[in-house]
Amino acid sequence: MTKTVSGFSKFTKEEKLNWVVKTFFNNEKNTKEILHQYWNSNKVLQDLHDDFIENTISNFYLPLGVAPNFVINGKEFAIPMVIEESSVVAAASLVAKFWSTRGGFKAEVLSTTKIGQVHFMHNGAFNDLEAYFVSKKEDLLSATESITKNMRKRGGGILDIELRDRTSELENYYQLHVTFETVDSMGANFINSCLEAIAEEFEKDDIQIVMSILSNYVPECLVRAEVSCPVDRLYGENAEFLAQKFKQAVDIANAEPHRAVTHNKGIMNGIDAVVIATGNDFRAIESGAHAYAARSGRYKSLSNCEIKNGVFKFWIEIPLALGTVGGLTSIHPLSKFSLDLLQNPSAKELMEIIAVAGLAQNFAALRALTTTGIQHGHMKMHLSNIIKQLDATEEEKTYLLNYFANKQVSHSAVVEAYNNLKNK
Ligand code: MEV
């Protein structure tokens, strides 16, 4: 039987589901039941989710957790996090509490400029092109008047349009490099609409437009978050030694790309979880953050650490193009909830909160890695998850938790201990 189909997008949702199940599964009934189980009985809500994308056949749940006790610039927050990885929310909560008694997190937005580009080819003298650009610049701005009107009212709009000669990288390649302020919206649609209007106005016989699109590399949409405290308040015993070890872990991530990738992955555990919870685009954030980490020509840590005059300082600088209006933020009821929980931040405040979530996660990981090791905490969570799968009673659960308190946890070892207990 062929596994290709035509007119799939015209099928009803049930027809799509039936086709998928029939074509790719042997246990049709079972698979259908699983997919149907995740349909929401509230039709309005289900229709809303169906329409986010195309060809929807079910919903894919991820847990929404909350990490309380964050103090950021003196204000208290409980941070919503959507993530599938155990330990992340627990680590964020622990670290939030830890720093809440040590002055909290300080965060500051350094810049908010976003970028879009019209990429084009021109096979002629640069001087002529430049003269044409200068003569056209006002018209390019006028061409976006109706698109930028509302944004300008909110304090945003196009900041500048530059002609850039990129022929040293690619023959005949030039671009209009456009900078934007999009205030509280992420601005992707706004930027792309402006760019297309600019491109249309700019195009002529000897200028061949290739494409017009925003850039997710936003090194000028930057936020910094920081924690600091006297070294002797960082750890109980051995504070100086452990603080140095923590700093060495950051230095290693700065020196060694293999480690930097995992180090930054830990940061993104915190960042993505809040980005998703607030209805923002985590792929845009991810690609922008990693490009920034490689800005020196080598992939490095997004965070830094310093120990000076007995004071430990740990900070992150990361580009975050975020929105608190528009897009999914106002459509998805849980994004709206998340923003309400965060006391309806501006996009700038959300940048600060999310940078803090990343720094907190990085702090938790490095503290664990340079002391007990990461598996200690992970295995505790792993153990609870295995026990849950076994449908153990409360009594059996207590027994297993005690039994594995000082033993190596593995799925087979837990199942064996459980079976032995049952057979006793
Ligand atoms: C796991 O999701 C994240 C860590 O690997 C981060 C790190 O190594 O710093 C623990």
Tab-separated table of N, CA and C in Angstrom, residues 104-107 224-228 313-316 356 359:
chain	number	residue	atom	x	y	z
A	104	GLY	N	19.213	38.720	45.832
A	104	GLY	CA	18.412	38.449	44.634
A	104	GLY	C	19.205	38.631	43.346
A	105	PHE	N	18.494	38.591	42.233
A	105	PHE	CA	19.114	38.756	40.910
A	105	PHE	C	19.000	40.217	40.489
A	106	LYS	N	20.041	40.706	39.843
A	106	LYS	CA	19.954	42.044	39.221
A	106	LYS	C	19.938	41.816	37.718
A	107	ALA	N	19.062	42.526	37.046
A	107	ALA	CA	19.018	42.363	35.585
A	107	ALA	C	18.819	43.709	34.923
A	224	ARG	N	21.367	41.622	30.387
A	224	ARG	CA	22.387	41.092	31.303
A	224	ARG	C	21.716	40.787	32.637
A	225	ALA	N	22.040	39.639	33.213
A	225	ALA	CA	21.534	39.295	34.553
A	225	ALA	C	22.717	38.869	35.398
A	226	GLU	N	22.620	39.153	36.692
A	226	GLU	CA	23.790	38.934	37.558
A	226	GLU	C	23.379	38.558	38.975
A	227	VAL	N	24.230	37.752	39.609
A	227	VAL	CA	24.137	37.558	41.059
A	227	VAL	C	25.524	37.791	41.639
A	228	SER	N	25.560	38.227	42.886
A	228	SER	CA	26.868	38.342	43.549
A	228	SER	C	26.673	38.270	45.051
A	313	LYS	N	30.996	36.846	41.738
A	313	LYS	CA	30.038	37.481	40.819
A	313	LYS	C	29.837	36.544	39.628
A	314	PHE	N	28.590	36.340	39.266
A	314	PHE	CA	28.258	35.398	38.188
A	314	PHE	C	27.205	36.070	37.311
A	315	TRP	N	27.451	36.148	36.008
A	315	TRP	CA	26.511	36.884	35.169
A	315	TRP	C	26.368	36.269	33.782
A	316	ILE	N	25.309	36.674	33.130
A	316	ILE	CA	25.045	36.215	31.763
A	316	ILE	C	24.717	37.434	30.913
A	356	VAL	N	17.375	35.800	33.752
A	356	VAL	CA	17.565	35.315	35.125
A	356	VAL	C	17.285	33.803	35.196
A	359	LEU	N	20.305	32.098	33.917
A	359	LEU	CA	21.446	32.186	34.843
A	359	LEU	C	21.233	31.243	36.036
